[in-house]
Amino acid sequence: MGYFDSIYSSDLPHRARAVYMYLKDRTNKNGICWPSIKTIARELKLSRATVCRALDDLCKAGLLAKENRWRENGGKTSNLYKIQ
């Protein structure tokens, strides 16, 4: 059984499957990555809103943990994603 078999057979929308595979492809050895929503949207040719919905789908399904990251000056930067 391949790694993505559970994703392929899930009831997740196609947008969530695409975003999951994108993130999985960019994780480090600990399953963590931090691309911006803008970058994900541009590279997958999806709208930012679609990427946000996909990330919410993945979090609700328990496949992804999302953590906000902040700059030292208090500004927000890209999220940190951990594949579960």
mmCIF file of C-alpha atoms in Angstrom:
data_model
loop_
_atom_site.group_PDB
_atom_site.id
_atom_site.type_symbol
_atom_site.label_atom_id
_atom_site.label_comp_id
_atom_site.label_asym_id
_atom_site.label_seq_id
_atom_site.Cartn_x
_atom_site.Cartn_y
_atom_site.Cartn_z
ATOM 1 C CA MET A 1 0.000 0.000 0.000
ATOM 2 C CA GLY A 2 1.415 3.388 -0.990
ATOM 3 C CA TYR A 3 1.644 6.372 1.303
ATOM 4 C CA PHE A 4 -1.145 8.288 -0.436
ATOM 5 C CA ASP A 5 -3.605 5.380 -0.634
ATOM 6 C CA SER A 6 -5.475 6.603 2.439
ATOM 7 C CA ILE A 7 -5.743 10.094 0.911
ATOM 8 C CA TYR A 8 -6.953 8.733 -2.435
ATOM 9 C CA SER A 9 -9.615 6.607 -0.767
ATOM 10 C CA SER A 10 -10.787 9.331 1.623
ATOM 11 C CA ASP A 11 -13.883 11.485 1.293
ATOM 12 C CA LEU A 12 -11.725 14.625 1.208
ATOM 13 C CA PRO A 13 -12.394 17.105 -1.590
ATOM 14 C CA HIS A 14 -9.879 17.179 -4.428
ATOM 15 C CA ARG A 15 -8.551 20.534 -3.233
ATOM 16 C CA ALA A 16 -7.575 19.004 0.123
ATOM 17 C CA ARG A 17 -5.898 16.037 -1.540
ATOM 18 C CA ALA A 18 -3.842 18.315 -3.776
ATOM 19 C CA VAL A 19 -2.784 20.570 -0.895
ATOM 20 C CA TYR A 20 -1.912 17.579 1.305
ATOM 21 C CA MET A 21 0.338 16.091 -1.373
ATOM 22 C CA TYR A 22 1.922 19.499 -1.973
ATOM 23 C CA LEU A 23 2.706 19.907 1.726
ATOM 24 C CA LYS A 24 3.905 16.318 2.105
ATOM 25 C CA ASP A 25 6.308 16.861 -0.775
ATOM 26 C CA ARG A 26 7.810 19.868 1.021
ATOM 27 C CA THR A 27 8.109 18.554 4.569
ATOM 28 C CA ASN A 28 11.384 18.022 6.354
ATOM 29 C CA LYS A 29 12.294 14.737 8.059
ATOM 30 C CA ASN A 30 10.016 15.701 10.971
ATOM 31 C CA GLY A 31 6.971 16.203 8.733
ATOM 32 C CA ILE A 32 7.082 19.997 9.052
ATOM 33 C CA CYS A 33 6.956 22.711 6.382
ATOM 34 C CA TRP A 34 5.976 26.385 6.245
ATOM 35 C CA PRO A 35 5.020 27.578 2.755
ATOM 36 C CA SER A 36 2.779 30.626 2.585
ATOM 37 C CA ILE A 37 -0.817 30.307 1.429
ATOM 38 C CA LYS A 38 0.082 32.612 -1.458
ATOM 39 C CA THR A 39 2.887 30.252 -2.532
ATOM 40 C CA ILE A 40 0.694 27.149 -2.277
ATOM 41 C CA ALA A 41 -2.034 28.868 -4.294
ATOM 42 C CA ARG A 42 0.372 30.050 -6.987
ATOM 43 C CA GLU A 43 2.130 26.702 -7.388
ATOM 44 C CA LEU A 44 -1.089 24.652 -7.419
ATOM 45 C CA LYS A 45 -2.939 27.250 -9.520
ATOM 46 C CA LEU A 46 -5.704 27.555 -6.921
ATOM 47 C CA SER A 47 -7.210 30.620 -5.310
ATOM 48 C CA ARG A 48 -6.064 31.594 -1.836
ATOM 49 C CA ALA A 49 -9.602 30.973 -0.555
ATOM 50 C CA THR A 50 -9.551 27.436 -1.981
ATOM 51 C CA VAL A 51 -6.218 26.742 -0.298
ATOM 52 C CA CYS A 52 -7.599 28.015 3.018
ATOM 53 C CA ARG A 53 -10.643 25.744 2.702
ATOM 54 C CA ALA A 54 -8.371 22.798 1.864
ATOM 55 C CA LEU A 55 -6.197 23.475 4.905
ATOM 56 C CA ASP A 56 -9.322 23.603 7.091
ATOM 57 C CA ASP A 57 -10.504 20.293 5.566
ATOM 58 C CA LEU A 58 -7.163 18.667 6.380
ATOM 59 C CA CYS A 59 -7.102 19.998 9.940
ATOM 60 C CA LYS A 60 -10.672 18.793 10.584
ATOM 61 C CA ALA A 61 -9.750 15.348 9.190
ATOM 62 C CA GLY A 62 -6.818 15.154 11.610
ATOM 63 C CA LEU A 63 -4.258 14.924 8.806
ATOM 64 C CA LEU A 64 -2.622 18.287 9.433
ATOM 65 C CA ALA A 65 -1.755 20.480 12.397
ATOM 66 C CA LYS A 66 -1.411 24.201 11.712
ATOM 67 C CA GLU A 67 0.451 26.662 13.922
ATOM 68 C CA ASN A 68 0.595 30.435 13.470
ATOM 69 C CA ARG A 69 4.089 31.895 13.348
ATOM 70 C CA TRP A 70 4.895 35.464 14.356
ATOM 71 C CA ARG A 71 7.787 37.780 13.608
ATOM 72 C CA GLU A 72 9.672 39.428 16.458
ATOM 73 C CA ASN A 73 7.950 42.736 15.649
ATOM 74 C CA GLY A 74 4.547 41.071 16.096
ATOM 75 C CA GLY A 75 3.730 40.677 12.400
ATOM 76 C CA LYS A 76 2.379 37.398 11.143
ATOM 77 C CA THR A 77 4.447 35.218 8.824
ATOM 78 C CA SER A 78 3.610 31.929 7.107
ATOM 79 C CA ASN A 79 1.997 29.137 9.098
ATOM 80 C CA LEU A 80 3.895 26.074 10.214
ATOM 81 C CA TYR A 81 2.288 22.836 9.025
ATOM 82 C CA LYS A 82 2.843 19.384 10.526
ATOM 83 C CA ILE A 83 1.653 16.349 8.622
ATOM 84 C CA GLN A 84 -0.028 13.926 11.046
#
